[in-house]
PDB file of C-alpha atoms in Angstrom:
ATOM      1  CA  MET A  19     113.186 222.906 246.064  1.00  0.00           C
ATOM      2  CA  GLU A  20     116.145 222.025 248.283  1.00  0.00           C
ATOM      3  CA  HIS A  21     115.039 218.377 248.347  1.00  0.00           C
ATOM      4  CA  ARG A  22     114.967 218.256 244.535  1.00  0.00           C
ATOM      5  CA  GLN A  23     118.443 219.752 244.347  1.00  0.00           C
ATOM      6  CA  LYS A  24     119.821 217.117 246.733  1.00  0.00           C
ATOM      7  CA  GLU A  25     118.143 214.311 244.788  1.00  0.00           C
ATOM      8  CA  LEU A  26     119.508 215.664 241.508  1.00  0.00           C
ATOM      9  CA  CYS A  27     123.035 215.826 242.934  1.00  0.00           C
ATOM     10  CA  ARG A  28     122.655 212.284 244.238  1.00  0.00           C
ATOM     11  CA  PHE A  29     121.497 211.041 240.835  1.00  0.00           C
ATOM     12  CA  VAL A  30     124.319 212.805 238.962  1.00  0.00           C
ATOM     13  CA  LYS A  31     126.885 211.320 241.350  1.00  0.00           C
ATOM     14  CA  PHE A  32     125.410 207.833 240.840  1.00  0.00           C
ATOM     15  CA  TYR A  33     125.239 208.271 237.058  1.00  0.00           C
ATOM     16  CA  ASN A  34     128.865 209.379 236.784  1.00  0.00           C
ATOM     17  CA  THR A  35     130.550 207.163 239.393  1.00  0.00           C
ATOM     18  CA  VAL A  36     128.505 203.957 239.801  1.00  0.00           C
ATOM     19  CA  LYS A  37     126.391 203.230 236.725  1.00  0.00           C
ATOM     20  CA  PRO A  38     128.301 201.438 233.944  1.00  0.00           C
ATOM     21  CA  HIS A  39     127.752 202.910 230.477  1.00  0.00           C
ATOM     22  CA  ARG A  40     127.476 200.673 227.432  1.00  0.00           C
ATOM     23  CA  SER A  41     128.964 203.382 225.209  1.00  0.00           C
ATOM     24  CA  LEU A  42     132.041 203.461 227.464  1.00  0.00           C
ATOM     25  CA  ASN A  43     132.560 199.673 227.287  1.00  0.00           C
ATOM     26  CA  GLY A  44     130.992 199.138 230.700  1.00  0.00           C
ATOM     27  CA  ASP A  45     133.049 201.783 232.471  1.00  0.00           C
ATOM     28  CA  THR A  46     131.688 204.757 234.349  1.00  0.00           C
ATOM     29  CA  PRO A  47     132.414 208.292 233.136  1.00  0.00           C
ATOM     30  CA  PHE A  48     134.558 208.777 236.247  1.00  0.00           C
ATOM     31  CA  GLU A  49     136.671 205.703 235.408  1.00  0.00           C
ATOM     32  CA  VAL A  50     137.187 206.964 231.861  1.00  0.00           C
ATOM     33  CA  LEU A  51     138.227 210.360 233.177  1.00  0.00           C
ATOM     34  CA  GLN A  52     140.647 208.783 235.664  1.00  0.00           C
ATOM     35  CA  ALA A  53     142.231 206.663 232.928  1.00  0.00           C
ATOM     36  CA  TYR A  54     142.569 209.702 230.683  1.00  0.00           C
ATOM     37  CA  PHE A  55     144.525 211.666 233.298  1.00  0.00           C
ATOM     38  CA  SER A  56     146.669 208.726 234.483  1.00  0.00           C
TER      39      SER A  56
END
């Protein structure tokens, strides 16, 4: 179970900070959030 939790956390981090999203014009959710609070 611990291994699955680590892999899930790793995937979520990748999904939100590395993977560009077409619906966000190629930005990551983290980049959109940073721009919002800047």
